[in-house]
PDB file of C-alpha atoms and ligand atoms in Angstrom:
ATOM      1  CA  MET A  24      -3.766 -24.407   2.872  1.00 78.00           C
ATOM      2  CA  SER A  25      -4.488 -21.903  -0.004  1.00 90.00           C
ATOM      3  CA  PRO A  26      -6.275 -18.674   1.151  1.00 94.00           C
ATOM      4  CA  THR A  27     -10.133 -17.960   0.942  1.00 97.00           C
ATOM      5  CA  THR A  28     -10.141 -14.131   1.178  1.00 98.00           C
ATOM      6  CA  ILE A  29      -7.276 -13.402  -1.060  1.00 98.00           C
ATOM      7  CA  ARG A  30      -6.082 -14.720  -4.038  1.00 98.00           C
ATOM      8  CA  THR A  31      -2.050 -14.906  -4.580  1.00 98.00           C
ATOM      9  CA  GLU A  32       0.316 -15.435  -7.660  1.00 98.00           C
ATOM     10  CA  LEU A  33       4.166 -14.984  -8.169  1.00 97.00           C
ATOM     11  CA  SER A  34       5.191 -14.087 -11.820  1.00 95.00           C
ATOM     12  CA  ASP A  35       8.340 -11.928 -12.819  1.00 95.00           C
ATOM     13  CA  GLY A  36       9.502 -11.145  -9.067  1.00 97.00           C
ATOM     14  CA  VAL A  37       5.968  -9.688  -8.386  1.00 98.00           C
ATOM     15  CA  ALA A  38       3.769 -11.013  -5.583  1.00 98.00           C
ATOM     16  CA  CYS A  39       0.204 -10.371  -7.201  1.00 98.00           C
ATOM     17  CA  ILE A  40      -2.129 -10.009  -3.984  1.00 98.00           C
ATOM     18  CA  THR A  41      -6.194  -9.476  -4.791  1.00 98.00           C
ATOM     19  CA  LEU A  42      -8.410  -8.895  -2.094  1.00 98.00           C
ATOM     20  CA  ASN A  43     -11.166 -11.482  -2.950  1.00 98.00           C
ATOM     21  CA  ARG A  44     -14.702 -10.795  -1.031  1.00 98.00           C
ATOM     22  CA  PRO A  45     -16.165  -9.055  -3.876  1.00 98.00           C
ATOM     23  CA  ASP A  46     -19.783  -9.158  -2.503  1.00 98.00           C
ATOM     24  CA  LYS A  47     -18.701  -7.046   0.466  1.00 98.00           C
ATOM     25  CA  LEU A  48     -16.627  -4.960  -1.891  1.00 98.00           C
ATOM     26  CA  ASN A  49     -13.894  -6.837  -0.134  1.00 98.00           C
ATOM     27  CA  ALA A  50     -14.323  -5.635   3.250  1.00 98.00           C
ATOM     28  CA  PHE A  51     -11.782  -7.011   5.853  1.00 98.00           C
ATOM     29  CA  VAL A  52     -12.552 -10.101   8.390  1.00 98.00           C
ATOM     30  CA  PRO A  53      -9.990 -11.617  10.416  1.00 97.00           C
ATOM     31  CA  GLU A  54      -8.977 -14.526   7.861  1.00 98.00           C
ATOM     32  CA  MET A  55      -8.363 -11.708   5.428  1.00 98.00           C
ATOM     33  CA  HIS A  56      -5.854  -9.884   7.776  1.00 98.00           C
ATOM     34  CA  ALA A  57      -3.914 -13.299   8.490  1.00 98.00           C
ATOM     35  CA  GLU A  58      -3.815 -14.191   4.903  1.00 98.00           C
ATOM     36  CA  LEU A  59      -2.552 -10.888   3.683  1.00 98.00           C
ATOM     37  CA  ARG A  60      -0.128 -10.712   6.276  1.00 98.00           C
ATOM     38  CA  ALA A  61       1.029 -14.133   5.521  1.00 98.00           C
ATOM     39  CA  ALA A  62       1.399 -13.294   1.544  1.00 98.00           C
ATOM     40  CA  LEU A  63       3.214 -10.063   2.461  1.00 98.00           C
ATOM     41  CA  ALA A  64       5.683 -12.599   4.495  1.00 98.00           C
ATOM     42  CA  GLU A  65       5.823 -14.878   1.594  1.00 98.00           C
ATOM     43  CA  ALA A  66       6.546 -11.952  -0.616  1.00 98.00           C
ATOM     44  CA  GLY A  67       9.606 -10.740   1.553  1.00 98.00           C
ATOM     45  CA  ARG A  68      11.302 -14.042   1.105  1.00 98.00           C
ATOM     46  CA  ASN A  69      10.267 -14.554  -2.827  1.00 96.00           C
ATOM     47  CA  ALA A  70       9.473 -11.475  -4.413  1.00 98.00           C
ATOM     48  CA  ARG A  71      11.136  -8.007  -5.395  1.00 98.00           C
ATOM     49  CA  ALA A  72       7.965  -6.182  -5.662  1.00 98.00           C
ATOM     50  CA  VAL A  73       3.943  -6.297  -4.472  1.00 98.00           C
ATOM     51  CA  PHE A  74       0.993  -5.570  -6.272  1.00 98.00           C
ATOM     52  CA  LEU A  75      -2.203  -5.173  -4.532  1.00 99.00           C
ATOM     53  CA  THR A  76      -5.693  -5.177  -6.038  1.00 98.00           C
ATOM     54  CA  GLY A  77      -9.285  -5.721  -5.298  1.00 98.00           C
ATOM     55  CA  GLU A  78     -11.581  -8.107  -7.208  1.00 98.00           C
ATOM     56  CA  GLY A  79     -14.639  -6.955  -8.471  1.00 98.00           C
ATOM     57  CA  ARG A  80     -15.845  -3.336  -8.375  1.00 98.00           C
ATOM     58  CA  GLY A  81     -14.525  -2.424  -5.011  1.00 98.00           C
ATOM     59  CA  PHE A  82     -11.258  -1.869  -3.726  1.00 98.00           C
ATOM     60  CA  CYS A  83     -11.747  -2.641  -0.097  1.00 99.00           C
ATOM     61  CA  ALA A  84     -14.469  -1.155   1.910  1.00 98.00           C
ATOM     62  CA  GLY A  85     -12.611  -1.311   5.265  1.00 98.00           C
ATOM     63  CA  GLN A  86     -13.773  -3.352   8.110  1.00 98.00           C
ATOM     64  CA  ASP A  87     -16.504  -5.865   7.687  1.00 97.00           C
ATOM     65  CA  LEU A  88     -19.533  -4.311   9.445  1.00 96.00           C
ATOM     66  CA  GLY A  89     -21.525  -7.242   9.232  1.00 93.00           C
ATOM     67  CA  GLN A  90     -19.142  -8.852  11.972  1.00 78.00           C
ATOM     68  CA  ARG A  91     -19.824  -5.998  14.230  1.00 71.00           C
ATOM     69  CA  LYS A  92     -23.491  -5.353  14.221  1.00 75.00           C
ATOM     70  CA  ASP A  93     -24.581  -8.120  16.724  1.00 76.00           C
ATOM     71  CA  GLY A  94     -23.207  -9.030  20.175  1.00 76.00           C
ATOM     72  CA  PRO A  95     -21.602  -7.250  22.927  1.00 78.00           C
ATOM     73  CA  PRO A  96     -19.582  -4.498  22.001  1.00 81.00           C
ATOM     74  CA  ALA A  97     -16.037  -5.609  20.574  1.00 89.00           C
ATOM     75  CA  ASP A  98     -12.842  -3.744  21.982  1.00 94.00           C
ATOM     76  CA  LEU A  99     -12.053  -2.331  18.706  1.00 96.00           C
ATOM     77  CA  GLY A 100      -8.674  -0.869  20.211  1.00 97.00           C
ATOM     78  CA  GLU A 101      -7.789  -4.760  20.543  1.00 97.00           C
ATOM     79  CA  THR A 102      -8.792  -5.122  16.873  1.00 97.00           C
ATOM     80  CA  LEU A 103      -6.592  -2.231  15.792  1.00 98.00           C
ATOM     81  CA  HIS A 104      -3.900  -3.501  18.041  1.00 98.00           C
ATOM     82  CA  THR A 105      -4.235  -7.221  16.899  1.00 98.00           C
ATOM     83  CA  LEU A 106      -5.103  -6.721  13.199  1.00 98.00           C
ATOM     84  CA  TYR A 107      -5.149  -3.401  11.143  1.00 98.00           C
ATOM     85  CA  ASN A 108      -1.815  -1.843  13.246  1.00 98.00           C
ATOM     86  CA  PRO A 109       0.497  -4.972  12.416  1.00 98.00           C
ATOM     87  CA  LEU A 110      -0.672  -5.286   8.865  1.00 98.00           C
ATOM     88  CA  ILE A 111      -0.005  -1.150   8.019  1.00 98.00           C
ATOM     89  CA  ARG A 112       3.396  -1.847  10.056  1.00 98.00           C
ATOM     90  CA  ASP A 113       4.084  -4.990   7.903  1.00 98.00           C
ATOM     91  CA  ILE A 114       3.479  -3.268   4.624  1.00 98.00           C
ATOM     92  CA  ARG A 115       5.777  -0.280   5.428  1.00 98.00           C
ATOM     93  CA  ALA A 116       8.591  -2.378   7.188  1.00 98.00           C
ATOM     94  CA  LEU A 117       8.543  -4.366   4.204  1.00 98.00           C
ATOM     95  CA  PRO A 118      12.240  -3.884   2.249  1.00 98.00           C
ATOM     96  CA  LEU A 119       9.966  -3.872  -1.416  1.00 98.00           C
ATOM     97  CA  PRO A 120       7.736  -1.467  -3.076  1.00 98.00           C
ATOM     98  CA  VAL A 121       4.021  -2.207  -2.546  1.00 98.00           C
ATOM     99  CA  VAL A 122       2.030  -0.754  -5.404  1.00 99.00           C
ATOM    100  CA  CYS A 123      -1.653  -0.937  -5.290  1.00 98.00           C
ATOM    101  CA  ALA A 124      -4.371  -0.343  -7.922  1.00 98.00           C
ATOM    102  CA  VAL A 125      -7.282   1.102  -6.469  1.00 99.00           C
ATOM    103  CA  ASN A 126      -9.820  -0.523  -8.915  1.00 98.00           C
ATOM    104  CA  GLY A 127     -12.821   0.669  -7.015  1.00 98.00           C
ATOM    105  CA  VAL A 128     -14.263   2.286  -4.147  1.00 98.00           C
ATOM    106  CA  ALA A 129     -11.452   2.407  -0.857  1.00 99.00           C
ATOM    107  CA  ALA A 130     -13.589   3.324   2.096  1.00 98.00           C
ATOM    108  CA  GLY A 131     -12.217   3.296   5.831  1.00 98.00           C
ATOM    109  CA  ALA A 132      -9.413   1.313   6.635  1.00 98.00           C
ATOM    110  CA  GLY A 133      -9.801   0.451   2.964  1.00 98.00           C
ATOM    111  CA  MET A 134      -8.554   3.828   2.267  1.00 98.00           C
ATOM    112  CA  SER A 135      -5.883   3.680   4.879  1.00 98.00           C
ATOM    113  CA  LEU A 136      -4.576   0.645   3.203  1.00 99.00           C
ATOM    114  CA  ALA A 137      -4.166   2.487   0.056  1.00 99.00           C
ATOM    115  CA  LEU A 138      -2.630   5.332   1.651  1.00 98.00           C
ATOM    116  CA  ALA A 139       0.081   2.681   3.300  1.00 98.00           C
ATOM    117  CA  CYS A 140       1.254   1.435   0.048  1.00 98.00           C
ATOM    118  CA  ASP A 141       4.361   2.977  -1.705  1.00 98.00           C
ATOM    119  CA  ILE A 142       2.889   3.721  -5.115  1.00 98.00           C
ATOM    120  CA  ALA A 143      -1.088   3.811  -5.511  1.00 98.00           C
ATOM    121  CA  ILE A 144      -2.919   4.165  -8.667  1.00 98.00           C
ATOM    122  CA  ALA A 145      -6.431   4.545  -9.196  1.00 99.00           C
ATOM    123  CA  ALA A 146      -9.094   3.738 -11.533  1.00 98.00           C
ATOM    124  CA  ARG A 147     -10.609   7.183 -13.050  1.00 98.00           C
ATOM    125  CA  SER A 148     -13.948   5.793 -11.433  1.00 98.00           C
ATOM    126  CA  ALA A 149     -12.685   4.859  -8.285  1.00 98.00           C
ATOM    127  CA  THR A 150     -13.863   6.606  -4.920  1.00 98.00           C
ATOM    128  CA  PHE A 151     -12.146   7.519  -1.478  1.00 98.00           C
ATOM    129  CA  LEU A 152     -13.933   7.792   1.548  1.00 98.00           C
ATOM    130  CA  GLN A 153     -13.094   8.385   5.273  1.00 98.00           C
ATOM    131  CA  ALA A 154     -16.221   6.530   6.019  1.00 98.00           C
ATOM    132  CA  PHE A 155     -15.244   6.153  10.060  1.00 98.00           C
ATOM    133  CA  VAL A 156     -16.994   9.342  10.998  1.00 98.00           C
ATOM    134  CA  LYS A 157     -20.612   8.128   9.390  1.00 98.00           C
ATOM    135  CA  ILE A 158     -20.407   5.146  12.003  1.00 97.00           C
ATOM    136  CA  GLY A 159     -19.193   7.086  14.705  1.00 97.00           C
ATOM    137  CA  LEU A 160     -15.345   6.316  14.628  1.00 98.00           C
ATOM    138  CA  ALA A 161     -12.276   8.175  13.845  1.00 98.00           C
ATOM    139  CA  PRO A 162      -9.997   7.423  11.401  1.00 98.00           C
ATOM    140  CA  ASP A 163      -7.406   4.404  11.808  1.00 98.00           C
ATOM    141  CA  SER A 164      -4.808   2.251  10.507  1.00 98.00           C
ATOM    142  CA  GLY A 165      -2.402   5.036   9.752  1.00 98.00           C
ATOM    143  CA  SER A 166      -5.077   7.740   7.952  1.00 98.00           C
ATOM    144  CA  THR A 167      -4.562  10.253  10.646  1.00 98.00           C
ATOM    145  CA  TRP A 168      -0.777   9.975   9.966  1.00 98.00           C
ATOM    146  CA  PHE A 169      -1.095   9.320   6.246  1.00 98.00           C
ATOM    147  CA  LEU A 170      -3.508  12.134   5.405  1.00 98.00           C
ATOM    148  CA  PRO A 171      -1.969  15.174   6.915  1.00 98.00           C
ATOM    149  CA  LYS A 172       1.145  14.555   5.440  1.00 97.00           C
ATOM    150  CA  LEU A 173       0.230  13.633   1.966  1.00 97.00           C
ATOM    151  CA  ALA A 174      -2.824  16.386   1.706  1.00 98.00           C
ATOM    152  CA  GLY A 175      -2.189  18.596   4.353  1.00 98.00           C
ATOM    153  CA  ALA A 176      -4.323  19.381   7.624  1.00 98.00           C
ATOM    154  CA  ALA A 177      -6.724  21.348   6.225  1.00 98.00           C
ATOM    155  CA  ARG A 178      -7.829  18.517   3.545  1.00 98.00           C
ATOM    156  CA  ALA A 179      -7.412  15.598   6.181  1.00 98.00           C
ATOM    157  CA  ARG A 180      -9.627  17.444   8.692  1.00 98.00           C
ATOM    158  CA  GLY A 181     -12.170  17.783   5.782  1.00 98.00           C
ATOM    159  CA  LEU A 182     -11.979  14.343   4.721  1.00 98.00           C
ATOM    160  CA  ALA A 183     -12.099  12.910   7.993  1.00 98.00           C
ATOM    161  CA  MET A 184     -14.844  14.848   9.386  1.00 98.00           C
ATOM    162  CA  LEU A 185     -16.961  15.158   6.685  1.00 98.00           C
ATOM    163  CA  GLY A 186     -16.579  11.616   5.567  1.00 98.00           C
ATOM    164  CA  GLY A 187     -17.398  12.628   1.911  1.00 98.00           C
ATOM    165  CA  LYS A 188     -16.234  10.763  -1.392  1.00 98.00           C
ATOM    166  CA  ILE A 189     -13.439  12.254  -3.356  1.00 98.00           C
ATOM    167  CA  THR A 190     -12.846  11.245  -7.007  1.00 98.00           C
ATOM    168  CA  ALA A 191      -9.622   9.194  -8.414  1.00 98.00           C
ATOM    169  CA  GLN A 192      -8.838  12.641  -9.790  1.00 98.00           C
ATOM    170  CA  GLN A 193      -8.892  14.761  -6.611  1.00 98.00           C
ATOM    171  CA  ALA A 194      -7.134  12.097  -4.717  1.00 98.00           C
ATOM    172  CA  LEU A 195      -4.231  12.714  -7.607  1.00 98.00           C
ATOM    173  CA  ASP A 196      -4.681  16.564  -7.116  1.00 98.00           C
ATOM    174  CA  TRP A 197      -4.231  16.374  -3.071  1.00 98.00           C
ATOM    175  CA  GLY A 198      -1.191  14.443  -3.751  1.00 98.00           C
ATOM    176  CA  LEU A 199      -2.758  10.943  -2.044  1.00 98.00           C
ATOM    177  CA  ILE A 200      -1.877   8.696  -5.119  1.00 98.00           C
ATOM    178  CA  TRP A 201       0.811   8.376  -7.778  1.00 98.00           C
ATOM    179  CA  ALA A 202      -1.641   7.946 -11.033  1.00 98.00           C
ATOM    180  CA  VAL A 203      -5.238   7.663 -12.155  1.00 98.00           C
ATOM    181  CA  ALA A 204      -5.770   5.463 -15.180  1.00 98.00           C
ATOM    182  CA  ASP A 205      -8.677   4.048 -17.408  1.00 98.00           C
ATOM    183  CA  ASP A 206     -10.848   1.487 -15.483  1.00 98.00           C
ATOM    184  CA  ASP A 207     -10.099  -0.988 -18.089  1.00 98.00           C
ATOM    185  CA  LYS A 208      -6.280  -0.170 -17.478  1.00 98.00           C
ATOM    186  CA  VAL A 209      -5.795   0.092 -14.174  1.00 98.00           C
ATOM    187  CA  LYS A 210      -4.724  -3.348 -13.005  1.00 98.00           C
ATOM    188  CA  GLU A 211      -2.524  -3.618 -16.263  1.00 98.00           C
ATOM    189  CA  ASP A 212      -0.621  -0.414 -15.574  1.00 98.00           C
ATOM    190  CA  GLY A 213      -0.315  -0.985 -11.985  1.00 98.00           C
ATOM    191  CA  LEU A 214       1.055  -4.406 -12.656  1.00 98.00           C
ATOM    192  CA  ALA A 215       3.150  -3.069 -15.197  1.00 98.00           C
ATOM    193  CA  LEU A 216       4.664  -0.615 -12.689  1.00 98.00           C
ATOM    194  CA  ALA A 217       4.996  -3.379 -10.125  1.00 98.00           C
ATOM    195  CA  ARG A 218       6.957  -5.556 -12.772  1.00 98.00           C
ATOM    196  CA  HIS A 219       9.400  -2.695 -13.305  1.00 98.00           C
ATOM    197  CA  LEU A 220      10.074  -2.092  -9.797  1.00 98.00           C
ATOM    198  CA  ALA A 221      10.737  -5.894  -9.689  1.00 98.00           C
ATOM    199  CA  ALA A 222      13.811  -5.173 -12.422  1.00 98.00           C
ATOM    200  CA  GLN A 223      15.284  -2.288 -10.194  1.00 98.00           C
ATOM    201  CA  PRO A 224      17.927  -2.378  -7.401  1.00 98.00           C
ATOM    202  CA  THR A 225      15.930  -3.944  -4.467  1.00 98.00           C
ATOM    203  CA  LYS A 226      18.168  -2.656  -1.988  1.00 98.00           C
ATOM    204  CA  ALA A 227      18.166   0.774  -3.155  1.00 98.00           C
ATOM    205  CA  LEU A 228      14.159   0.775  -3.518  1.00 98.00           C
ATOM    206  CA  ALA A 229      14.296  -0.532   0.251  1.00 98.00           C
ATOM    207  CA  ALA A 230      16.496   2.425   1.271  1.00 98.00           C
ATOM    208  CA  ILE A 231      14.419   4.769  -0.551  1.00 98.00           C
ATOM    209  CA  LYS A 232      11.015   3.490   1.443  1.00 98.00           C
ATOM    210  CA  ARG A 233      12.926   3.724   4.800  1.00 98.00           C
ATOM    211  CA  ALA A 234      14.313   6.880   4.176  1.00 98.00           C
ATOM    212  CA  ILE A 235      11.148   8.650   2.903  1.00 98.00           C
ATOM    213  CA  ASP A 236       9.374   6.990   5.991  1.00 98.00           C
ATOM    214  CA  ALA A 237      12.080   8.155   8.441  1.00 98.00           C
ATOM    215  CA  ALA A 238      11.922  11.988   6.881  1.00 97.00           C
ATOM    216  CA  ALA A 239       8.534  12.525   8.593  1.00 95.00           C
ATOM    217  CA  THR A 240      10.049  12.461  12.070  1.00 95.00           C
ATOM    218  CA  ASN A 241      13.705  13.287  11.562  1.00 98.00           C
ATOM    219  CA  THR A 242      15.570  16.320  11.906  1.00 98.00           C
ATOM    220  CA  LEU A 243      17.655  17.257   8.777  1.00 98.00           C
ATOM    221  CA  ASP A 244      20.603  16.381  10.532  1.00 98.00           C
ATOM    222  CA  ALA A 245      19.465  12.790  11.427  1.00 98.00           C
ATOM    223  CA  GLN A 246      18.339  12.611   7.695  1.00 98.00           C
ATOM    224  CA  LEU A 247      21.497  13.524   6.293  1.00 98.00           C
ATOM    225  CA  ASP A 248      23.131  10.706   8.705  1.00 98.00           C
ATOM    226  CA  LEU A 249      20.907   8.019   7.644  1.00 98.00           C
ATOM    227  CA  GLU A 250      21.538   9.144   3.773  1.00 98.00           C
ATOM    228  CA  ARG A 251      25.299   8.421   4.776  1.00 98.00           C
ATOM    229  CA  ASP A 252      24.652   5.176   5.810  1.00 98.00           C
ATOM    230  CA  ALA A 253      22.432   3.774   3.490  1.00 98.00           C
ATOM    231  CA  GLN A 254      24.517   4.983   0.635  1.00 98.00           C
ATOM    232  CA  ARG A 255      27.648   3.449   2.342  1.00 98.00           C
ATOM    233  CA  GLU A 256      25.561   0.282   2.274  1.00 98.00           C
ATOM    234  CA  LEU A 257      24.398   0.716  -1.308  1.00 98.00           C
ATOM    235  CA  GLY A 258      27.663   1.749  -2.921  1.00 98.00           C
ATOM    236  CA  ALA A 259      28.817  -1.850  -1.678  1.00 97.00           C
ATOM    237  CA  SER A 260      26.333  -3.728  -3.633  1.00 98.00           C
ATOM    238  CA  VAL A 261      26.295  -5.454  -6.718  1.00 98.00           C
ATOM    239  CA  ASP A 262      23.779  -3.630  -8.562  1.00 98.00           C
ATOM    240  CA  TYR A 263      25.390  -0.454  -7.874  1.00 98.00           C
ATOM    241  CA  ARG A 264      28.437  -2.131  -9.303  1.00 98.00           C
ATOM    242  CA  GLU A 265      26.134  -3.066 -12.511  1.00 98.00           C
ATOM    243  CA  GLY A 266      24.624   0.254 -12.700  1.00 98.00           C
ATOM    244  CA  VAL A 267      27.600   2.072 -13.111  1.00 98.00           C
ATOM    245  CA  ALA A 268      29.063  -0.619 -15.510  1.00 98.00           C
ATOM    246  CA  ALA A 269      26.025  -0.460 -17.527  1.00 98.00           C
ATOM    247  CA  PHE A 270      26.196   3.371 -17.797  1.00 98.00           C
ATOM    248  CA  PHE A 271      29.655   3.129 -19.229  1.00 98.00           C
ATOM    249  CA  ALA A 272      28.676   0.462 -21.439  1.00 98.00           C
ATOM    250  CA  LYS A 273      25.773   2.412 -22.437  1.00 98.00           C
ATOM    251  CA  ARG A 274      23.564  -0.663 -22.186  1.00 98.00           C
ATOM    252  CA  ALA A 275      20.468  -1.319 -19.870  1.00 97.00           C
ATOM    253  CA  PRO A 276      21.244  -2.473 -16.654  1.00 97.00           C
ATOM    254  CA  LYS A 277      20.649  -5.964 -15.216  1.00 97.00           C
ATOM    255  CA  PHE A 278      19.739  -5.418 -11.537  1.00 98.00           C
ATOM    256  CA  GLU A 279      19.714  -8.712  -9.278  1.00 97.00           C
ATOM    257  CA  GLY A 280      18.415  -7.178  -6.168  1.00 95.00           C
ATOM    258  CA  ARG A 281      21.736  -7.902  -4.605  1.00 95.00           C
TER     259      ARG A 281
HETATM  260  C1  LHQ B   2     -20.223  -4.211   3.324  1.00 92.37           C
HETATM  261  C2  LHQ B   2     -19.511  -3.109   3.588  1.00 92.37           C
HETATM  262  C3  LHQ B   2     -18.472  -3.342   4.747  1.00 92.37           C
HETATM  263  C4  LHQ B   2     -19.667  -5.407   5.162  1.00 92.37           C
HETATM  264  C5  LHQ B   2     -20.055  -2.891   1.638  1.00 92.37           C
HETATM  265  N1  LHQ B   2     -18.825  -4.365   5.696  1.00 92.37           N
HETATM  266  N2  LHQ B   2     -20.417  -5.247   3.912  1.00 92.37           N
HETATM  267  C6  LHQ B   2     -11.316  -0.883  12.247  1.00 92.37           C
HETATM  268  C7  LHQ B   2     -11.521  -1.386  13.827  1.00 92.37           C
HETATM  269  C8  LHQ B   2     -12.483  -2.108  13.881  1.00 92.37           C
HETATM  270  C9  LHQ B   2     -13.986  -1.877  13.697  1.00 92.37           C
HETATM  271  C10 LHQ B   2     -14.240  -0.665  12.891  1.00 92.37           C
HETATM  272  O1  LHQ B   2     -13.535  -0.369  11.696  1.00 92.37           O
HETATM  273  C11 LHQ B   2     -12.547  -0.241  11.726  1.00 92.37           C
HETATM  274  C12 LHQ B   2     -12.069   0.644  10.446  1.00 92.37           C
HETATM  275  C13 LHQ B   2     -12.909   0.566   9.123  1.00 92.37           C
HETATM  276  O2  LHQ B   2     -12.762   0.634   8.237  1.00 92.37           O
HETATM  277  S1  LHQ B   2     -14.334   1.453  10.093  1.00 92.37           S
HETATM  278  C14 LHQ B   2     -15.125   1.766   8.562  1.00 92.37           C
HETATM  279  C15 LHQ B   2     -15.758   0.646   7.879  1.00 92.37           C
HETATM  280  N3  LHQ B   2     -16.706   1.171   6.541  1.00 92.37           N
HETATM  281  C16 LHQ B   2     -17.443   1.364   6.306  1.00 92.37           C
HETATM  282  O3  LHQ B   2     -17.915   2.095   7.030  1.00 92.37           O
HETATM  283  C17 LHQ B   2     -17.839   1.552   4.836  1.00 92.37           C
HETATM  284  C18 LHQ B   2     -19.374   0.554   4.778  1.00 92.37           C
HETATM  285  N4  LHQ B   2     -19.735   0.798   3.489  1.00 92.37           N
HETATM  286  C19 LHQ B   2     -19.748   1.763   2.385  1.00 92.37           C
HETATM  287  O4  LHQ B   2     -20.182   3.065   2.952  1.00 92.37           O
HETATM  288  C20 LHQ B   2     -20.314   1.817   0.758  1.00 92.37           C
HETATM  289  O5  LHQ B   2     -20.810  -0.123   0.730  1.00 92.37           O
HETATM  290  C21 LHQ B   2     -19.384   2.028   0.131  1.00 92.37           C
HETATM  291  C22 LHQ B   2     -19.620   3.742   0.025  1.00 92.37           C
HETATM  292  C23 LHQ B   2     -17.811   1.570   0.378  1.00 92.37           C
HETATM  293  C24 LHQ B   2     -19.766   1.689  -1.206  1.00 92.37           C
HETATM  294  O6  LHQ B   2     -20.959   1.876  -1.392  1.00 92.37           O
HETATM  295  P1  LHQ B   2     -21.896   1.412  -2.916  1.00 92.37           P
HETATM  296  O7  LHQ B   2     -21.075   1.294  -4.073  1.00 92.37           O
HETATM  297  O8  LHQ B   2     -23.225   1.780  -2.749  1.00 92.37           O
HETATM  298  O9  LHQ B   2     -22.222  -0.021  -2.369  1.00 92.37           O
HETATM  299  P2  LHQ B   2     -22.944  -1.012  -1.194  1.00 92.37           P
HETATM  300  O10 LHQ B   2     -23.011   0.071   0.027  1.00 92.37           O
HETATM  301  O11 LHQ B   2     -24.456  -0.918  -2.229  1.00 92.37           O
HETATM  302  O12 LHQ B   2     -22.204  -2.247  -0.921  1.00 92.37           O
HETATM  303  C25 LHQ B   2     -22.302  -3.391  -1.815  1.00 92.37           C
HETATM  304  C26 LHQ B   2     -22.334  -4.655  -0.886  1.00 92.37           C
HETATM  305  O13 LHQ B   2     -21.306  -4.754   0.125  1.00 92.37           O
HETATM  306  C27 LHQ B   2     -23.358  -4.371  -0.114  1.00 92.37           C
HETATM  307  O14 LHQ B   2     -23.850  -5.533   0.283  1.00 92.37           O
HETATM  308  P3  LHQ B   2     -25.003  -6.286  -0.057  1.00 92.37           P
HETATM  309  O15 LHQ B   2     -25.617  -7.921   0.158  1.00 92.37           O
HETATM  310  O16 LHQ B   2     -26.555  -4.982   0.138  1.00 92.37           O
HETATM  311  O17 LHQ B   2     -25.348  -6.147  -1.767  1.00 92.37           O
HETATM  312  C28 LHQ B   2     -22.830  -4.105   1.429  1.00 92.37           C
HETATM  313  O18 LHQ B   2     -23.660  -4.271   2.366  1.00 92.37           O
HETATM  314  C29 LHQ B   2     -21.636  -4.427   1.473  1.00 92.37           C
HETATM  315  N5  LHQ B   2     -20.970  -3.642   2.032  1.00 92.37           N
HETATM  316  N6  LHQ B   2     -19.219  -2.023   2.512  1.00 92.37           N
HETATM  317  N7  LHQ B   2     -17.850  -2.442   5.441  1.00 92.37           N
END
């Protein structure tokens, strides 16, 4: 059955995923979680990079609050446990680079989603906000982990406690994202980055992703061991052989992701 809350397309080794609830600034509903996770799993089988963006003027406004305003209070811990946390874990565990083009506002868990991606590029007019505190919540979906690591504790506290918007340029200056692009170029540029990555040594990219994540909690000793083990594996890869051969032949390498 085709998805209803996202659009997907596979081209040039890139799984392109577009969040597609533009009227709600692509806010999350359970179907979107399920469809997004299925698309990531599919990418893991068929693609060499993922490109994620939003339809319309927003990237993602976090949880769809319309689903939360009536009825008895939901167990939000359960929502995180069953929907958001698995999604963030899937992104980090996927052995492929995930590039996101933040085409507009990224709020609440929508901002967490952008932070969870490997490379985030944002439209000049995009904004980022930790909207949680404005509705009586604390940041989730990894934001309390990503923010202090990327931007430092002072900025993390300010963003989370004040809940104010920052611009794409500020997000760049604070180390939250990789680049800013003109609004009409952000998707094109993001897709070009994803296409570039899809033609790179996929196993090496996966090892880089794993190693940088592990560095967040490892000692230097443990990290040196991890680097040794990863390099041992990569040294036996087809792409390493190709990379070295291409270097000496003074030609561009043709990496196969093996
Ligand atoms: C929305 C939403 C939205 C529904 C805009 N829901 N309709 C996890 C565990 C479980 C539960 C709780 O949450 C979490 C994680 C979270 O993500 S908590 C944080 C949830 N998100 C927010 O609090 C953000 C709420 N949205 C906003 O503050 C603003 O909409 C932002 C700053 C994102 C954009 O502002 P504007 O550009 O001024 O747009 P707008 O407010 O006019 O929104 C456009 C439409 O989208 C509007 O609908 P309408 O029918 O009036 O045109 C909004 O109601 C709708 N929308 N966010 N999260």
